[in-house]
CSV table of C-alpha atoms and ligand atoms in Angstrom, one decimal:
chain,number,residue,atom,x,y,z
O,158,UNK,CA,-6.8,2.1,-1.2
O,159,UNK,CA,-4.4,5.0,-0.9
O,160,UNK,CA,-0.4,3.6,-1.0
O,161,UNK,CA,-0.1,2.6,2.6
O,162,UNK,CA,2.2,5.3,3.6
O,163,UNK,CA,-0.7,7.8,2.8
O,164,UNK,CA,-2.9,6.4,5.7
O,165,UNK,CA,0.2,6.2,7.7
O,166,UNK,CA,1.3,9.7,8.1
O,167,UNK,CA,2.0,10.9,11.7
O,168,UNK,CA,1.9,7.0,13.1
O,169,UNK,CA,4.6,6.7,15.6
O,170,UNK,CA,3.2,3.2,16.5
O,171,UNK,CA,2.3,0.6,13.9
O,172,UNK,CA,1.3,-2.8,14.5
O,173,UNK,CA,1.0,-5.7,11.6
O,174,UNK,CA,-0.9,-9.0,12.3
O,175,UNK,CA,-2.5,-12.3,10.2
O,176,UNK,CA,-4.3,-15.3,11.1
O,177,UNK,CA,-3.7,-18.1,13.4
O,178,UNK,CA,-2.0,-21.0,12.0
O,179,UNK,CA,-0.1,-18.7,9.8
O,180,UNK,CA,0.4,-20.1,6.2
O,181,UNK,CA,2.9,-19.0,3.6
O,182,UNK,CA,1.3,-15.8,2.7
O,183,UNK,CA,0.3,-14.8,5.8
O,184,UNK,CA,3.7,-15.1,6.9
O,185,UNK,CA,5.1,-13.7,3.5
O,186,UNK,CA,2.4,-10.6,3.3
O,187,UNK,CA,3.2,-9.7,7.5
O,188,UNK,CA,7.2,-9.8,7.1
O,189,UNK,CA,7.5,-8.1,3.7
O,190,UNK,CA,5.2,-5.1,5.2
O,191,UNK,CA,7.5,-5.3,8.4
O,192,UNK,CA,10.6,-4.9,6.2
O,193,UNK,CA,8.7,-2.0,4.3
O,194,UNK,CA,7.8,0.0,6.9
O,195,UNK,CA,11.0,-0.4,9.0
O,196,UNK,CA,12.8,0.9,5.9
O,197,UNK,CA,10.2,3.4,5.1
O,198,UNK,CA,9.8,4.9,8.3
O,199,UNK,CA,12.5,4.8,10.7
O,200,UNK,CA,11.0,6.5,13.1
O,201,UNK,CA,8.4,4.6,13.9
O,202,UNK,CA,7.8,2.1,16.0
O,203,UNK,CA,6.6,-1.1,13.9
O,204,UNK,CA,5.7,-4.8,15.4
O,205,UNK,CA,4.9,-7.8,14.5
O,206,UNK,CA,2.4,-9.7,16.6
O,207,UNK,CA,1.6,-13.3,15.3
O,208,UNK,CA,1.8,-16.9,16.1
O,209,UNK,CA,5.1,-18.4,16.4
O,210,UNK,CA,5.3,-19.7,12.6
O,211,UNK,CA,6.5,-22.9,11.5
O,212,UNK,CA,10.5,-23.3,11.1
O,213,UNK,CA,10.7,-23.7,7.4
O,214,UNK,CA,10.2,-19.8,7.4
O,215,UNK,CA,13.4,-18.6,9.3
O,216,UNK,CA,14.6,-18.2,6.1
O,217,UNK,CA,12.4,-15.2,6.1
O,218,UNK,CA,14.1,-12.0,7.8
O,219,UNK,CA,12.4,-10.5,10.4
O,220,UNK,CA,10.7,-13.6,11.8
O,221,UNK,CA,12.9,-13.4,15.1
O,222,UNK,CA,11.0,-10.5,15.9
O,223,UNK,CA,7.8,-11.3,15.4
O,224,UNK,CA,6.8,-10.4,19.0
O,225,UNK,CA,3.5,-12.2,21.3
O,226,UNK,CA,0.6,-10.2,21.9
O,227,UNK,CA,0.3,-9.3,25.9
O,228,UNK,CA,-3.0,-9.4,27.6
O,229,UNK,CA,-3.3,-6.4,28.2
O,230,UNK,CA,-3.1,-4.1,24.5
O,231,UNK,CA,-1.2,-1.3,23.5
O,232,UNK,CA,-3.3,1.4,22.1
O,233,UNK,CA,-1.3,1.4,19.0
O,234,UNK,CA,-1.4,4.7,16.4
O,235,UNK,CA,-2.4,2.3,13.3
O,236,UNK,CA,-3.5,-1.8,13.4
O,237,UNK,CA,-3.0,-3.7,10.4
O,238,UNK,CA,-4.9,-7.1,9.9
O,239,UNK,CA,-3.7,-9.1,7.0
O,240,UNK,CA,-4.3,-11.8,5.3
O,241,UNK,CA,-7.8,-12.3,7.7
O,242,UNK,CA,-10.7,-10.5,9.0
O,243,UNK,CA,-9.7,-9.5,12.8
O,244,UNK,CA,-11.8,-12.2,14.1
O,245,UNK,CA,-9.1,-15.0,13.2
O,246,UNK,CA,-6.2,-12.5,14.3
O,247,UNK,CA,-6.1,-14.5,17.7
O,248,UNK,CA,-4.6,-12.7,20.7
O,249,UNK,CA,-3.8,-9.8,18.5
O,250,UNK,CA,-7.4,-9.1,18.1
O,251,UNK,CA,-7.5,-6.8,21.5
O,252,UNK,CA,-4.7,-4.7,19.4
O,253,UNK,CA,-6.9,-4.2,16.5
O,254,UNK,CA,-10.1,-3.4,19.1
O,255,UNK,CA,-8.0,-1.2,20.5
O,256,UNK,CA,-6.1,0.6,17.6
O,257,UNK,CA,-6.6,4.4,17.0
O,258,UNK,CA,-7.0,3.3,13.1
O,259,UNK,CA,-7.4,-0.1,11.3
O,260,UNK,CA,-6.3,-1.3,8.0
O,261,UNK,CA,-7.8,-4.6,6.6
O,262,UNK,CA,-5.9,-5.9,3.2
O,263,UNK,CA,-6.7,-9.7,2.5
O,264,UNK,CA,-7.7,-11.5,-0.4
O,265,UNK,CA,-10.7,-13.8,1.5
O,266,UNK,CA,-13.9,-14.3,0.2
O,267,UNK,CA,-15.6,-14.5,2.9
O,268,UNK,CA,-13.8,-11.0,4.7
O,269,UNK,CA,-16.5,-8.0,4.1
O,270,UNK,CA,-14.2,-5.8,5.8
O,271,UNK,CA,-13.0,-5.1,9.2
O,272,UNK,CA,-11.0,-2.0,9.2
O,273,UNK,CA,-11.7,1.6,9.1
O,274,UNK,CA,-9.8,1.2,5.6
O,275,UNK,CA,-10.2,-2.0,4.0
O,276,UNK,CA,-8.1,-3.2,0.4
O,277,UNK,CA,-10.1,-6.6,-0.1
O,278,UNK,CA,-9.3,-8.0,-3.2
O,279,UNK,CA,-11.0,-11.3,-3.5
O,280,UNK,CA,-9.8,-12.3,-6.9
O,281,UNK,CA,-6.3,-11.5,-6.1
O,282,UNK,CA,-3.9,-14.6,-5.8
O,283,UNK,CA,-2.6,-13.8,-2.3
O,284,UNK,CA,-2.6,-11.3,0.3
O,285,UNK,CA,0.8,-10.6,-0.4
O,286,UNK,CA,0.5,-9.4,-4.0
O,287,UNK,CA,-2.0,-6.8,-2.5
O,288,UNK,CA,0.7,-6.0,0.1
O,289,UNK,CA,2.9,-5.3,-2.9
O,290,UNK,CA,0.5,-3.0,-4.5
O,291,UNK,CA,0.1,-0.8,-1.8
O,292,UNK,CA,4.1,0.1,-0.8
O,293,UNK,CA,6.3,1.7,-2.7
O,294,UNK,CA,8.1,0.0,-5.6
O,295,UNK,CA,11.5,2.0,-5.3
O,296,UNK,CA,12.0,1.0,-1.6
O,297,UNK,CA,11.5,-3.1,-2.5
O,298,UNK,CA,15.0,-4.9,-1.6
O,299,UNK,CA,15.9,-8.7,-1.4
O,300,UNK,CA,14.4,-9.2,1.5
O,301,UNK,CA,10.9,-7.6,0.9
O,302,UNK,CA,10.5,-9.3,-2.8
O,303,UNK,CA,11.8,-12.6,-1.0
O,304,UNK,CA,9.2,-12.6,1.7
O,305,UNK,CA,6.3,-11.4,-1.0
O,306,UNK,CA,7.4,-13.9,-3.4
O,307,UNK,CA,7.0,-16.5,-1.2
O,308,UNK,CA,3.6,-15.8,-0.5
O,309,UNK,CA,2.5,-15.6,-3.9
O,310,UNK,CA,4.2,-19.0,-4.5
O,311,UNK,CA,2.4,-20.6,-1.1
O,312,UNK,CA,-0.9,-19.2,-2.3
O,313,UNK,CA,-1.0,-19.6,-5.9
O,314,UNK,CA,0.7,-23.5,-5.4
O,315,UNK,CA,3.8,-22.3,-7.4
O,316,UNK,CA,1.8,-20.3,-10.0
O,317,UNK,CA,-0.9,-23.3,-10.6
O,318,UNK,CA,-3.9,-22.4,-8.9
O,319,UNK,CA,-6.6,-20.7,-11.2
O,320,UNK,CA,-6.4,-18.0,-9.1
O,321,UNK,CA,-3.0,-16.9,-10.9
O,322,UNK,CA,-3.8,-13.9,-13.2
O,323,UNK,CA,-1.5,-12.1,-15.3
O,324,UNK,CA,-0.8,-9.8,-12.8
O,325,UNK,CA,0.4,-11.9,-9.8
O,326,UNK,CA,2.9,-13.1,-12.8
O,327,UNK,CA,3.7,-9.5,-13.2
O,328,UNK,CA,4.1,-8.8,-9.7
O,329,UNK,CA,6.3,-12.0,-9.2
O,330,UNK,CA,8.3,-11.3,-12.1
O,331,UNK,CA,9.1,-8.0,-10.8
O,332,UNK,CA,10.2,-9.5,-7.5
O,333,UNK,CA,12.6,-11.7,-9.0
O,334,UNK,CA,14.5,-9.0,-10.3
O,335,UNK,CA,15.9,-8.7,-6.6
O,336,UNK,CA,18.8,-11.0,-5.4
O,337,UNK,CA,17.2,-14.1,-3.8
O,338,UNK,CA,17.6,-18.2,-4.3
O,339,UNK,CA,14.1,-18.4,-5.3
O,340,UNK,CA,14.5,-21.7,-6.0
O,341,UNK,CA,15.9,-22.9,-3.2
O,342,UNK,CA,12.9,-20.6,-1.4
O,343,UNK,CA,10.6,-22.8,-3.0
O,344,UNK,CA,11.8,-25.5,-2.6
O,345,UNK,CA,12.8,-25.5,1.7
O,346,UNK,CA,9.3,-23.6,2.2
O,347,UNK,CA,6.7,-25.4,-0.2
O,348,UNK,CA,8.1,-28.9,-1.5
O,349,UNK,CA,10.2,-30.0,1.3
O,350,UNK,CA,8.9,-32.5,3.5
O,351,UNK,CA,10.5,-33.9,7.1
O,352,UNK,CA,10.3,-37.9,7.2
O,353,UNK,CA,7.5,-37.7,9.7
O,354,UNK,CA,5.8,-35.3,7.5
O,355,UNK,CA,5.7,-38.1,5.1
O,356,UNK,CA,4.7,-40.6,7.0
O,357,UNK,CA,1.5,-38.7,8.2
O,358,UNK,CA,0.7,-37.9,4.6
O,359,UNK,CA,1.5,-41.5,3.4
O,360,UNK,CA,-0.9,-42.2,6.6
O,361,UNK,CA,-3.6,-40.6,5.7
O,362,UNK,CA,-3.6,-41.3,1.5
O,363,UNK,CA,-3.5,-44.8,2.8
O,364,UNK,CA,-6.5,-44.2,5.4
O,365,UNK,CA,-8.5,-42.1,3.0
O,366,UNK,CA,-12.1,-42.7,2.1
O,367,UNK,CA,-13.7,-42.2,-1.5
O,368,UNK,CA,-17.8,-41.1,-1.3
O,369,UNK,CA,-20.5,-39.8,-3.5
O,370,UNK,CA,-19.2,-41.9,-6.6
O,371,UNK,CA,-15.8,-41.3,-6.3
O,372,UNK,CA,-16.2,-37.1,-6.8
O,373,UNK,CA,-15.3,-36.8,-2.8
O,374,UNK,CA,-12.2,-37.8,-0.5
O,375,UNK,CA,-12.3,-37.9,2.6
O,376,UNK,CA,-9.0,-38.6,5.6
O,377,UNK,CA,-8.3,-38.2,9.5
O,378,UNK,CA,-6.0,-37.9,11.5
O,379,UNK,CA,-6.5,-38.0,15.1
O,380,UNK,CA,-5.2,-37.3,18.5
O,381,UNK,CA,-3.3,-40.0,19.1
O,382,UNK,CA,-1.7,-40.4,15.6
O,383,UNK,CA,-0.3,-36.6,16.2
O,384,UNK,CA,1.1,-37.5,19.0
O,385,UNK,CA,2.6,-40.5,18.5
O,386,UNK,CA,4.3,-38.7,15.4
O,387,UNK,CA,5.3,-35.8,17.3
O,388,UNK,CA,3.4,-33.7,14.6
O,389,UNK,CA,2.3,-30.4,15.1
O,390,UNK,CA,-0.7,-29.2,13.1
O,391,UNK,CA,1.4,-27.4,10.5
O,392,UNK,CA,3.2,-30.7,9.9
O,393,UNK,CA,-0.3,-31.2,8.2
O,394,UNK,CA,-0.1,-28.8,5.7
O,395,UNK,CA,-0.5,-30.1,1.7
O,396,UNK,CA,-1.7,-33.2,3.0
O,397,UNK,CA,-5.7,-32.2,1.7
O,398,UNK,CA,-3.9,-30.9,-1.8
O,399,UNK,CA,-2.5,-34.7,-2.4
O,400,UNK,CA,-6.1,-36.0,-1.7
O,401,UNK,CA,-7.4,-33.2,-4.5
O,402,UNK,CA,-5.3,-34.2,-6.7
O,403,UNK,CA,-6.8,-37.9,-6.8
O,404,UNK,CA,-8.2,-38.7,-10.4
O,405,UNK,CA,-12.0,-37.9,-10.7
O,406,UNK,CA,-12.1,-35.9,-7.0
O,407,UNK,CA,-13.9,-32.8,-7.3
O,408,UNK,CA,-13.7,-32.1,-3.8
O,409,UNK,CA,-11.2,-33.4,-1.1
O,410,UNK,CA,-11.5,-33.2,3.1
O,411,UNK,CA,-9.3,-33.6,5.2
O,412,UNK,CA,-9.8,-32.9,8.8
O,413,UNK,CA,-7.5,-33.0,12.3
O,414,UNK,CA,-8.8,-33.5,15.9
O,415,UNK,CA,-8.0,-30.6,17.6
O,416,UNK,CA,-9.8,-31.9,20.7
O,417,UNK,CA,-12.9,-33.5,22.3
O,418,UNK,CA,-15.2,-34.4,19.3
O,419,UNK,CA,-13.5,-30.9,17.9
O,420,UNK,CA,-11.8,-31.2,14.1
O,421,UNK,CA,-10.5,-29.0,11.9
O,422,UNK,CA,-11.8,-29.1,8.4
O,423,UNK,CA,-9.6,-28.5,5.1
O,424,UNK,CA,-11.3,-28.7,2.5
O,425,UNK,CA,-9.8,-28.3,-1.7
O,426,UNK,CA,-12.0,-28.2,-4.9
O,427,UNK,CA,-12.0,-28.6,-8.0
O,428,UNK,CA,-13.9,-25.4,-8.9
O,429,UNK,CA,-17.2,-26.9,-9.1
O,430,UNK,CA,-18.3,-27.2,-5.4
O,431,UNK,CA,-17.6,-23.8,-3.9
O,432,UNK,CA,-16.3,-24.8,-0.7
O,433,UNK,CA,-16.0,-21.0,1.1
O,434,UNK,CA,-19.8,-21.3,1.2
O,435,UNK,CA,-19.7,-24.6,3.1
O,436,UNK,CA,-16.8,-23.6,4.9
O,437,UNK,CA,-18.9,-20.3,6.2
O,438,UNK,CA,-22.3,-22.0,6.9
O,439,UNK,CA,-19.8,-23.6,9.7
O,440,UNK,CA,-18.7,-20.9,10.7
O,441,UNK,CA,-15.1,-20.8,8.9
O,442,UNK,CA,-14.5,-19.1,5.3
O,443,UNK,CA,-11.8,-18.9,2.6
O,444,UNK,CA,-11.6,-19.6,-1.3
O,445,UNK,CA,-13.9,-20.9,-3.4
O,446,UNK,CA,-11.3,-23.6,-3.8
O,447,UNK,CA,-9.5,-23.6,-0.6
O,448,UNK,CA,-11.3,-23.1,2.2
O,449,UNK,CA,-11.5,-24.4,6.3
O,450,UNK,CA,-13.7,-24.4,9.1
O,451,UNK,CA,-13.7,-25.6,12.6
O,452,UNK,CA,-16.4,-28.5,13.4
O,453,UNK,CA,-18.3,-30.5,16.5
O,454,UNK,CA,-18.6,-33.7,16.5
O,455,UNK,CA,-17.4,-37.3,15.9
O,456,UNK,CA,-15.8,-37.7,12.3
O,457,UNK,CA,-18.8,-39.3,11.6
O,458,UNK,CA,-21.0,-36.7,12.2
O,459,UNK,CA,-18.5,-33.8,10.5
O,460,UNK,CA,-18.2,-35.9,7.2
O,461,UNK,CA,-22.3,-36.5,7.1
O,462,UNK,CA,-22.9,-32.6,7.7
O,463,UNK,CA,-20.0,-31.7,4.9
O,464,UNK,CA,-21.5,-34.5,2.7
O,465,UNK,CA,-25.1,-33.0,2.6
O,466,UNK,CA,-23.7,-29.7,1.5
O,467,UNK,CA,-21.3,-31.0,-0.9
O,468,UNK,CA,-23.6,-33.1,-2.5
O,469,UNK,CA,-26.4,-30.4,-3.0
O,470,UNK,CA,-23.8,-28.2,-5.0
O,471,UNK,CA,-22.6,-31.6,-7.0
O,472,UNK,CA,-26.3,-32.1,-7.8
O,473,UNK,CA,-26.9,-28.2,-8.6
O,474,UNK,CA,-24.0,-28.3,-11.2
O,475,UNK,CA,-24.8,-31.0,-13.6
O,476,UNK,CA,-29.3,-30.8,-13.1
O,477,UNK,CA,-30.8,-34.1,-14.8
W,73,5GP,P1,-6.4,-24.4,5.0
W,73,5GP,O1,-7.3,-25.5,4.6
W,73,5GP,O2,-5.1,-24.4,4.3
W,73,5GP,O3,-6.2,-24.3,6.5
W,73,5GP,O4,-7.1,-23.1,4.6
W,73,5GP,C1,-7.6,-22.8,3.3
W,73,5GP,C2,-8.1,-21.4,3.2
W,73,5GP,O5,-9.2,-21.2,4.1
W,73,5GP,C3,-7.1,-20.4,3.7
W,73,5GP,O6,-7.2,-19.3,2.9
W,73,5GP,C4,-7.5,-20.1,5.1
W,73,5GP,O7,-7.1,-18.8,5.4
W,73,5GP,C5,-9.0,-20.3,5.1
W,73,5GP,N1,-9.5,-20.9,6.4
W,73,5GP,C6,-9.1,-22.1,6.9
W,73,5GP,N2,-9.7,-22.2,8.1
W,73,5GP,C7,-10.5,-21.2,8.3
W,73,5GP,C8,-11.4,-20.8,9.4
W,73,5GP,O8,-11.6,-21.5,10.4
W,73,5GP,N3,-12.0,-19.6,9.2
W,73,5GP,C9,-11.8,-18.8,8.1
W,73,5GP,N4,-12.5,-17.6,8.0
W,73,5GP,N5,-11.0,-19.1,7.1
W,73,5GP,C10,-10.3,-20.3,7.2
W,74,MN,MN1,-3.6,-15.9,1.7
């Protein structure tokens, strides 16, 4: 696509959202285009409408104005959905229905498109190294690279994932040219862990299940665990990426009760099961490596649907 202020011209109302649950470069990839376009055009009227993210990102500017989508929508100039297709934009989605223009920009497999301009890059290492392609360079400040940067760093798993290419190392190189304690970002955002964080991951290493020879890991945490922890589902987060990184796993699940024989399925690979297709046969989507769904069920029944699938694709890899 066109640099983003091209498709912008003449907006006097611009609204920016991501998915529920916002991660690291959902967060990153919203803020950094909110900082942009603020700068950029002054004129305008620009919003943020997302989920209340976790704490750990108040370090990023902007987030105390990330505002709550009403019930009843604006009819907003231009909508942009990032990091997600609009169907996982929550309460924001009416915005985007309702939007005189749409821009998608996400880095998703499993997103074919849902604006009237779309910039899906699914090899690209996060959303918010597409957001960085598409404003321009000579208005990028501290804050901008710092909220981008984080992204990338939350997406790629500090520049580990395969899905790092020479050019999100590019990208993130030119970011750190701009004044901000990326190591301390890193660290407070990705690494740091509250005690009860901990505890839940010690939890569920400790609860976890190994199946089909060892090459899958399965753990849960339910209802009453959350709650007698006090955790809130993003307390969760990195808890499936431990399990992964369990010698001989190729592919790790980890799933939370979100309610009556409800879970929510993270699932990690090691590249050889390609768990966006699972994820999308139920209804979810993501990365070939990282990916989630939402499932029916007991655990029980959840881990023996996943299972079926997993196994086919082990079985498809290496044929007798
Ligand atoms: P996580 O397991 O960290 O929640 O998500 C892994 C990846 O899969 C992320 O890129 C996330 O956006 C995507 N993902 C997780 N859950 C869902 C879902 O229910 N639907 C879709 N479309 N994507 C999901
Ligand atoms: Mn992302």
């Amino acid at each position: 696509m066109n640099k983003i202020l091209e498709e912008l011209k003449g907006a006097k109302t611009i609204g920016i959202s991501g998915h529920i649950r916002p991660d690291g470069d959902c967060v990153g990839s919203c803020m950094g285009l909110y900082l942009f376009l603020k700068k950029a055009l002054p004129e305008a009227e620009v919003k943020v409408y997302l989920e209340r993210p976790a704490d750990i990102y108040d370090c990023i500017k902007g987030v105390e104005h990330i505002a709550e989508a009403g019930s009843e929508p604006e009819i907003l100039d231009v909508f942009i959905a990032l990091d997600a297709g609009k169907e996982r934009l929550g309460e924001a989605e009416k915005y985007f229905d309702a939007a005189k223009k749409t821009i998608n920009i996400d880095h998703h497999i499993s997103n074919k498109g849902t604006g009237d301009i779309n910039y899906i890059v699914p090899d690209a290492s996060s959303t918010s190294e597409l957001v960085f392609d598409v404003i321009d360079e000579e208005m990028l400040d501290a804050d901008i690279a710092q909220a981008l940067y984080m992204g990338i760093v939350h997406d790629t798993g500090v520049f580990q994932y395969s899905n790092t290419k020479p050019k999100t190392l590019k990208t993130a190189a030119k970011l750190i040219e701009y004044d901000f304690d990326f190591s301390r970002l890193i660290d407070t955002t990705f690494y740091e862990k509250t005690y009860i964080q901990n505890q839940i991951l010690g939890r569920a290493l400790l609860e976890s299940i190994l199946f089909l020879d060892g090459k899958c890991i399965v753990s849960v945490v339910d209802r009453k665990t959350m709650d007698f922890y006090g955790a809130r589902p993003s307390d969760l987060d990195g808890i499936v990426s431990q399990l992964r990184s369990t010698k001989g796993v190729e592919c790790a699940v980890f799933m939370y009760e979100t309610g009556l024989q409800e879970y929510k399925v993270s699932m990690r690979s090691c590249g050889g099961v390609d768990v966006a297709s699972i994820a999308s046969y139920f209804g979810g989507g993501g990365h070939v490596r990282a990916a989630g769904c939402t499932m029916k069920g007991t655990f029980h029944d959840v881990i023996n649907n996943l299972s079926l699938h997993i196994e086919k694709q082990l079985k498809e890899e290496k044929p007798e």
